[in-house]
Short mmCIF file of C-alpha atoms in Angstrom, two decimals:
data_model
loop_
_atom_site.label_atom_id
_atom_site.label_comp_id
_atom_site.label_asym_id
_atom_site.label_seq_id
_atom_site.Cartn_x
_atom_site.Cartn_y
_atom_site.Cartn_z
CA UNK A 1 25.22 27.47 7.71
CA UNK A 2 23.49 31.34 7.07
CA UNK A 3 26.68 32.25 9.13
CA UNK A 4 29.38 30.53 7.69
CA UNK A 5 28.49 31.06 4.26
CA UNK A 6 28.02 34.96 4.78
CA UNK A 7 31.61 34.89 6.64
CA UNK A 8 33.60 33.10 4.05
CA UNK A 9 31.70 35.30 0.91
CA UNK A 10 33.22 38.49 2.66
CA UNK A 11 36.36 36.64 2.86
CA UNK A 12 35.95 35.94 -0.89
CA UNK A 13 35.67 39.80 -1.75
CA UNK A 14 32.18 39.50 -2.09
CA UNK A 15 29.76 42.38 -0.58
CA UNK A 16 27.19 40.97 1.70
CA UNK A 17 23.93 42.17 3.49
CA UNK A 18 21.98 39.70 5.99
CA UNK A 19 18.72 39.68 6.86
CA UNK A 20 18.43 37.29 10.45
CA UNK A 21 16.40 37.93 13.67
CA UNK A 22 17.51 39.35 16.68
CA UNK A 23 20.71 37.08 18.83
CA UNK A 24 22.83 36.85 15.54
CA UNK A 25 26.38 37.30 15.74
CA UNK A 26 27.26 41.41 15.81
CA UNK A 27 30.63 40.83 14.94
CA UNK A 28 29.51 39.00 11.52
CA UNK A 29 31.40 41.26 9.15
CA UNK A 30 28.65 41.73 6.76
CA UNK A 31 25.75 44.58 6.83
CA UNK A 32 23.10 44.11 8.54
CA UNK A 33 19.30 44.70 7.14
CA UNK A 34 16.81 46.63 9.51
CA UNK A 35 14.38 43.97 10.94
CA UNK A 36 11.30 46.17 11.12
CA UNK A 37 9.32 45.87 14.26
CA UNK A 38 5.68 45.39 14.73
CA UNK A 39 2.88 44.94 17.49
CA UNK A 40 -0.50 44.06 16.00
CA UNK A 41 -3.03 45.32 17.82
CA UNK A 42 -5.25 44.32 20.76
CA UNK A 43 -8.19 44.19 18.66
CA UNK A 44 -6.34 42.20 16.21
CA UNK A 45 -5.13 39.48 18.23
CA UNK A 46 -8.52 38.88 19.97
CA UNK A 47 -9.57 37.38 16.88
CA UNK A 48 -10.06 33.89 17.13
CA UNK A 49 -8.16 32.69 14.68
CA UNK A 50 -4.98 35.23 15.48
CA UNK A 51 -1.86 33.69 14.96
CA UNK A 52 0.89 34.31 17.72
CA UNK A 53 2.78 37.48 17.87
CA UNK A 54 6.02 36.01 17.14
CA UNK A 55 4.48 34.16 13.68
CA UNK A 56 3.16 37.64 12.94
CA UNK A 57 6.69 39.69 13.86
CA UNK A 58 8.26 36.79 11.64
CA UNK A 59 5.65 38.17 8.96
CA UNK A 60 5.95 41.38 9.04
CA UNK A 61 9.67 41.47 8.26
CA UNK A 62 10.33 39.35 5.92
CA UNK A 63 7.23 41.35 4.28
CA UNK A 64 8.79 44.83 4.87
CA UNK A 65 12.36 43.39 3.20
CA UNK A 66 10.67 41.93 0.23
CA UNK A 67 8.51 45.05 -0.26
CA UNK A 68 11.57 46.73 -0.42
CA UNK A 69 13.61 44.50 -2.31
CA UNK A 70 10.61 44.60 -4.76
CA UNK A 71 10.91 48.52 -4.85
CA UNK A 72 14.35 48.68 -6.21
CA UNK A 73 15.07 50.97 -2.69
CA UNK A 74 18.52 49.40 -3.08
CA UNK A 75 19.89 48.25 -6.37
CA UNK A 76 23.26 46.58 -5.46
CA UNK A 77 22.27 43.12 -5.46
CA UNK A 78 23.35 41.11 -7.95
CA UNK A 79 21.48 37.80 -6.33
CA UNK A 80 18.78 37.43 -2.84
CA UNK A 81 19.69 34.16 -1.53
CA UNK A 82 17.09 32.81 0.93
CA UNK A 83 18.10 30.46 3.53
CA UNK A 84 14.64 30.85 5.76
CA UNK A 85 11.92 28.19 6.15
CA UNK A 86 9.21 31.06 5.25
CA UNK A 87 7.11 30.87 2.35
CA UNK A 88 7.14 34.96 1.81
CA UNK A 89 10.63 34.79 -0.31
CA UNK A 90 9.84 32.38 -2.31
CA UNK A 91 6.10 33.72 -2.97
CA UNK A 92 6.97 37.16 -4.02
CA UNK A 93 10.31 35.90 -6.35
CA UNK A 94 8.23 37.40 -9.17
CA UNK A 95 8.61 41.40 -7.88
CA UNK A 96 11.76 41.21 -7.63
CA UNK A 97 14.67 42.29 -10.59
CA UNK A 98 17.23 40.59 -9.38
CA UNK A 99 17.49 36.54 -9.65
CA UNK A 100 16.37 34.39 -5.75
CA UNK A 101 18.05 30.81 -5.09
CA UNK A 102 16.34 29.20 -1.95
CA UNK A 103 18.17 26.20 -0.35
CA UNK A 104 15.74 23.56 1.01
CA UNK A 105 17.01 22.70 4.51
CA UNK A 106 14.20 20.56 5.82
CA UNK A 107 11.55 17.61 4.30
CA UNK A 108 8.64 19.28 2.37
CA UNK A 109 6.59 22.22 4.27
CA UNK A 110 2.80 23.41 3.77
CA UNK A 111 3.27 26.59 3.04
CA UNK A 112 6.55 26.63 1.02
CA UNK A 113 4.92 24.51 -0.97
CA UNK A 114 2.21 26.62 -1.63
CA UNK A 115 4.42 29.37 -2.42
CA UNK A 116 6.12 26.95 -5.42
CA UNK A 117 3.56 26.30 -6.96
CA UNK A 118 2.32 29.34 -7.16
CA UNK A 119 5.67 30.73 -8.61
CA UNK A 120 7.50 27.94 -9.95
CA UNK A 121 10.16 29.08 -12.34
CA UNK A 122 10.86 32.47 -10.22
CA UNK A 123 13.41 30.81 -8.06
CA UNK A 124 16.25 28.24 -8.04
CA UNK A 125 16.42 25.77 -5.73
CA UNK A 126 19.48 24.20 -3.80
CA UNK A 127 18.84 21.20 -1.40
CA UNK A 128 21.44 20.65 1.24
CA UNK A 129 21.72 16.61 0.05
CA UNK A 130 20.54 14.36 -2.81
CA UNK A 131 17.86 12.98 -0.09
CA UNK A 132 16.41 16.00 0.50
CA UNK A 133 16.36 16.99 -3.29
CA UNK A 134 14.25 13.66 -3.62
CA UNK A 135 11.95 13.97 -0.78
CA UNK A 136 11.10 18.44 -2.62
CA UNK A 137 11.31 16.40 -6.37
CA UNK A 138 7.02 16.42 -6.58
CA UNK A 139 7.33 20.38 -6.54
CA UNK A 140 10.40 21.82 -7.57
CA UNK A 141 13.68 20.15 -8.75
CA UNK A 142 16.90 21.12 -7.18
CA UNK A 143 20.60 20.98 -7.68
CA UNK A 144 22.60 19.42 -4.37
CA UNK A 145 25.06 20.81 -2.43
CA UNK A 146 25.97 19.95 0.90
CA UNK A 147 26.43 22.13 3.80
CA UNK A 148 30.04 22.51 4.54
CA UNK A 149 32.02 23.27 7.90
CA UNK A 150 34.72 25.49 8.37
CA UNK A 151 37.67 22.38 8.53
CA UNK A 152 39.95 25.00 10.35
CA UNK A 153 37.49 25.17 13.24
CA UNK A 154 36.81 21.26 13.48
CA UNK A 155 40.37 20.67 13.95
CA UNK A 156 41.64 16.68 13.94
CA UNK A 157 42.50 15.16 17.32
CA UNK A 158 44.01 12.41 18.87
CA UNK A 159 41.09 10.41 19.16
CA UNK A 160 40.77 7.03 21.79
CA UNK A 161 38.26 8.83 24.46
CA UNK A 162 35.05 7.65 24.63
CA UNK A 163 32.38 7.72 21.97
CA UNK A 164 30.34 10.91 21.72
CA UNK A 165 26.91 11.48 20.14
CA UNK A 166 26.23 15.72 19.75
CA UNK A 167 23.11 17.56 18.96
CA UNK A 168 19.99 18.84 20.38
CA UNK A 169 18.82 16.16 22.91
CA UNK A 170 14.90 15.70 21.50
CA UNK A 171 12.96 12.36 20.91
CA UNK A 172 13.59 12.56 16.78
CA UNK A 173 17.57 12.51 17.73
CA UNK A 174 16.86 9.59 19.85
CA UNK A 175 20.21 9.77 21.57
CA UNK A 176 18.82 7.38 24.47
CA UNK A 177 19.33 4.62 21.54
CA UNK A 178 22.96 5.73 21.51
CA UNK A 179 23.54 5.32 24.79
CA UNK A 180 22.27 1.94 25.11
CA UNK A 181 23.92 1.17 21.40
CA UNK A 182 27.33 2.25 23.69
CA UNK A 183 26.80 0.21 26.14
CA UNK A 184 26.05 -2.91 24.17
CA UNK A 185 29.34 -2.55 22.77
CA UNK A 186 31.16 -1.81 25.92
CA UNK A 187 32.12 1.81 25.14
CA UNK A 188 31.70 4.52 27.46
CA UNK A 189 29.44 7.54 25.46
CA UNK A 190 29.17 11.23 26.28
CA UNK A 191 26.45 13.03 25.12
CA UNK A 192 26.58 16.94 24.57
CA UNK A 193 23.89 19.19 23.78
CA UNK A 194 20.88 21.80 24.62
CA UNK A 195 18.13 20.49 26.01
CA UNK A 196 15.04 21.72 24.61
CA UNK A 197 12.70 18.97 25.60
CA UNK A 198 13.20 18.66 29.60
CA UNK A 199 10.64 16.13 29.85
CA UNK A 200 12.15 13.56 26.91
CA UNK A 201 15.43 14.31 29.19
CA UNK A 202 14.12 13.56 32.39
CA UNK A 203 12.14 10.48 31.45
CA UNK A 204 14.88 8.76 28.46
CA UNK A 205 18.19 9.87 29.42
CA UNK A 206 18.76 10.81 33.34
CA UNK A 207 17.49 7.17 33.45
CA UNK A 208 20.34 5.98 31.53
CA UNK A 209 23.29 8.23 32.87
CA UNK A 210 26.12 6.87 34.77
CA UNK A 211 27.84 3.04 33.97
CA UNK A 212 29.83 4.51 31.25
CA UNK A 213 27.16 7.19 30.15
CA UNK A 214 27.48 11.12 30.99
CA UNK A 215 26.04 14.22 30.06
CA UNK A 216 28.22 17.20 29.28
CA UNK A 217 25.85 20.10 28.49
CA UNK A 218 25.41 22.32 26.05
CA UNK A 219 28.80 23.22 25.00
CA UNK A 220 30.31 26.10 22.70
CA UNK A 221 32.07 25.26 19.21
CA UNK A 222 35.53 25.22 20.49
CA UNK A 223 34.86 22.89 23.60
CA UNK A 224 32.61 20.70 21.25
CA UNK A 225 35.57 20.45 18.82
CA UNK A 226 37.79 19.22 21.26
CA UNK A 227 35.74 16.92 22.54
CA UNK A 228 34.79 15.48 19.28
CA UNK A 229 38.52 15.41 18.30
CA UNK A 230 39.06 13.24 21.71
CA UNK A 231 36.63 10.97 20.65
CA UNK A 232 37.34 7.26 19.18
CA UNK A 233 33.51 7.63 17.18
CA UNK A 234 30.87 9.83 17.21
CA UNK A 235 27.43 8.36 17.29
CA UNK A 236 24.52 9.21 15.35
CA UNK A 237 21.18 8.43 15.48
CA UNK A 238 18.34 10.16 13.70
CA UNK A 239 14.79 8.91 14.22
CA UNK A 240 13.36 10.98 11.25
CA UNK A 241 14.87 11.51 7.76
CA UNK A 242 18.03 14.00 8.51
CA UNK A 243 18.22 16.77 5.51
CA UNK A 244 21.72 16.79 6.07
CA UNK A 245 23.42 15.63 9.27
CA UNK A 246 25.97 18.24 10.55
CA UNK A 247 27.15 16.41 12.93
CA UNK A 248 28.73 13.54 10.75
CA UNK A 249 30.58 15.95 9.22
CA UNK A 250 31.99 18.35 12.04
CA UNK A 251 32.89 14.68 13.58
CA UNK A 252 34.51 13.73 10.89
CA UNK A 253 36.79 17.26 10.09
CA UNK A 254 37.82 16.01 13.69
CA UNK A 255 39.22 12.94 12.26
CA UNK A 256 36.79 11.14 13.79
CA UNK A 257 34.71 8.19 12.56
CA UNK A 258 31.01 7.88 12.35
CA UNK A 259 28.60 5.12 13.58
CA UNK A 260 25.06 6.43 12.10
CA UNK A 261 21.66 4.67 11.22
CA UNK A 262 21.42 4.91 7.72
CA UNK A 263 18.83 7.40 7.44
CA UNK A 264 18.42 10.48 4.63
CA UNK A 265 21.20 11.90 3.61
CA UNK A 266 23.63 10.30 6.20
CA UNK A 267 24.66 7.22 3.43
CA UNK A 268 25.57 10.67 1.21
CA UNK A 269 27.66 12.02 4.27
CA UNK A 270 29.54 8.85 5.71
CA UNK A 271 31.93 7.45 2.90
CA UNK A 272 33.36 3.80 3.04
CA UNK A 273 36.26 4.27 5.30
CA UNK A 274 35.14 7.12 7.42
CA UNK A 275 32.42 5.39 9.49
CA UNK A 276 29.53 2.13 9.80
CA UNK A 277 26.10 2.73 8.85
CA UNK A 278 23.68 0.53 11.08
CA UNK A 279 20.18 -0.28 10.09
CA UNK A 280 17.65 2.35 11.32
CA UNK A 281 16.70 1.81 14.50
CA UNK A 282 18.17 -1.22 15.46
CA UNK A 283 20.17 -0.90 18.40
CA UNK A 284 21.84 -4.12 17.77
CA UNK A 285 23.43 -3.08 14.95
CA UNK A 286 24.00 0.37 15.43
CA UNK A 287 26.39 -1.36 18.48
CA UNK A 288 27.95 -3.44 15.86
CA UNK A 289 28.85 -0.04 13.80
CA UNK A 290 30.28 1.54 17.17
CA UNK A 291 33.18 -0.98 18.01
CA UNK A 292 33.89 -1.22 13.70
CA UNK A 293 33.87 2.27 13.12
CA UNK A 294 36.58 2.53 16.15
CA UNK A 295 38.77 0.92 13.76
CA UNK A 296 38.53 3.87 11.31
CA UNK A 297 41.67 5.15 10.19
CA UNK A 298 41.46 9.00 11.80
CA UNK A 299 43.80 10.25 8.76
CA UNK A 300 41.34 8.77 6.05
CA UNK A 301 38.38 10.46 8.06
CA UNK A 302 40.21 13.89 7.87
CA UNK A 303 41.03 13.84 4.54
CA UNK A 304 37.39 12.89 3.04
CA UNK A 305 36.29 16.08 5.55
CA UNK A 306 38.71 18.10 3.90
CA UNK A 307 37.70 16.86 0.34
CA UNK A 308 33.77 16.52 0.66
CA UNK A 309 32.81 18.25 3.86
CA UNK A 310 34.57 21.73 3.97
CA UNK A 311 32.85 25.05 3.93
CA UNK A 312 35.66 26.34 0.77
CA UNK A 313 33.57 23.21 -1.58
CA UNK A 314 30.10 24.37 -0.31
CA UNK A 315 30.86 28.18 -0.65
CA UNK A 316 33.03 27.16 -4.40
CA UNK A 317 29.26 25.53 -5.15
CA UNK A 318 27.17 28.65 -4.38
CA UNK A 319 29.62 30.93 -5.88
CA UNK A 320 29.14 28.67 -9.47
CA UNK A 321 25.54 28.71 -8.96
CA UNK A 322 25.57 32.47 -8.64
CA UNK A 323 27.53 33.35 -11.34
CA UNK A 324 25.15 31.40 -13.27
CA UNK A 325 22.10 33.33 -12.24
CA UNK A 326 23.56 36.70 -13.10
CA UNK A 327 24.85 35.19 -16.38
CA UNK A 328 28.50 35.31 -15.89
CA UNK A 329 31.25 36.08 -13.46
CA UNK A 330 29.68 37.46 -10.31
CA UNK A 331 31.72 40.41 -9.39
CA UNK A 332 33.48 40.76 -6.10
#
């Protein structure tokens, strides 16, 4: 999302700086902000109660760049927009001169919420859905706007393939209930993501590969998108309360309906028309919502992508709730 939105605001005219770990993309047209380095010391970390060296290198910069931020070293900002899940950002709001809006990607945290209440009116708040605007509603109250995808990417397809369920392949995704959801309704599934939890993949879905089930692996965007856009429904089946649901909607820019357990903001994502929420959980149902969302008319999906899910409405969003922080039109 921290990508696409920086991408389309240079687009825009806008001048942007990013602050993100090491891996990002190099050829993100933006400038990037020095992540300082730091190696606490031996002595340090044989304290008991040390924390690991990567919690304290995730520290230490986002320390150095609000120190500096703080200290006016660079006065071009018109707006800090933080998009991280640490609590520094939020906490130290009050030093700096220039307005922060924090979007809440995930279900209440510790230590963010610490860092609210300890400076509630210094920031402004964006959750990525209605759901997840609820769920932060006990400590800070938040304006919605959904995460968007770049519809030019997610391209429509043909459709009739097989269904496909997408995403990281971990126990809270629960994409073994997909497969056997598939098979219940006679459709052949492919599933496609990393694997970051080798045993949950050993012991819940090897098992149930093969008869109309296959794993593709981790694929890139552009393979993804055509394999969504192949697809006759695209399964999804969250066994927490999803924030957002990404996949609904890259799915859908693809023309391509939604089965989904009805689940956070999923009900917010999947429109009438555009795919068949299932009762959370039950794989029963969730194979009833397979063979009706088939039926989906792939046009109809498009279009509410285009409308509702597109990266040009969730960048239109943040560029109104901007212009209202600085007071006006934000300049290019």
């Amino acid at each position: 999302m921290t990508h696409a939105l920086a991408r389309e605001l240079v687009a825009r005219g806008h001048d942007v700086a990013l602050f993100a770990g090491p891996g990002s993309d190099p050829d993100l047209p933006v400038e990037l902000l020095d992540l300082p380095a730091f190696e606490p010391s031996a002595a340090a970390m044989a304290d008991v109660n040390a924390p690991t060296r990567h919690w304290m290198a995730e520290h230490h910069a986002y320390l150095a760049l609000m120190l500096a931020l703080a200290e006016g070293r660079d006065r071009r900002f018109d707006v800090v927009h933080n998009n991280s899940l640490h609590h520094l950002p939020v906490a130290m709001a009050p030093s700096l001169s220039v307005p922060v809006v924090t979007t809440l990607h995930t279900p209440p945290l510790p230590w963010l919420e610490s860092a609210i209440a300890l400076a509630p009116e210094t920031s402004s708040f964006v959750a990525v859905s209605r759901a997840t605007a609820r769920a932060w509603s006990h400590v800070a109250e938040a304006a919605a706007v959904h995460n968007g995808v770049d519809v030019s990417t997610w391209c429509p397809g043909p459709g009739g393939g097989p269904a496909v369920w997408t995403g990281r392949v971990v126990p809270e995704k629960a994409p073994h209930e997909a497969i056997d959801a598939c098979r219940l309704a006679g459709v052949p599934l492919v599933v496609a993501g990393p694997l970051p939890d080798r045993a949950y993949f050993e012991e819940q879905i090897a098992p149930r590969l093969g008869a109309g089930a296959t794993y593709a692996g981790h694929l890139d965007h552009a393979a993804l998108a055509r394999l969504l856009g192949q697809a006759s429904v695209a399964v999804t089946t969250p066994a927490w309360d999803e924030p957002y649901g990404l996949v609904a909607a890259e799915a859908m820019a693809c023309g391509t309906p939604v089965a989904a357990y009805s689940r956070g903001a999923l009900p917010e994502i999947v429109a009438p028309g555009t795919g068949v929420l299932a009762r959370p959980g039950d794989v029963a149902d969730l194979a009833r919502a397979v063979a009706e969302a088939r039926a989906c008319d792939r046009a109809v999906v498009r279009r509410h992508a285009e409308l509702h899910c597109s990266l040009t409405r969730m960048v239109d969003h943040y560029e109104r709730i901007y212009a209202g922080l600085v007071g006006g039109d934000l300049a290019a």
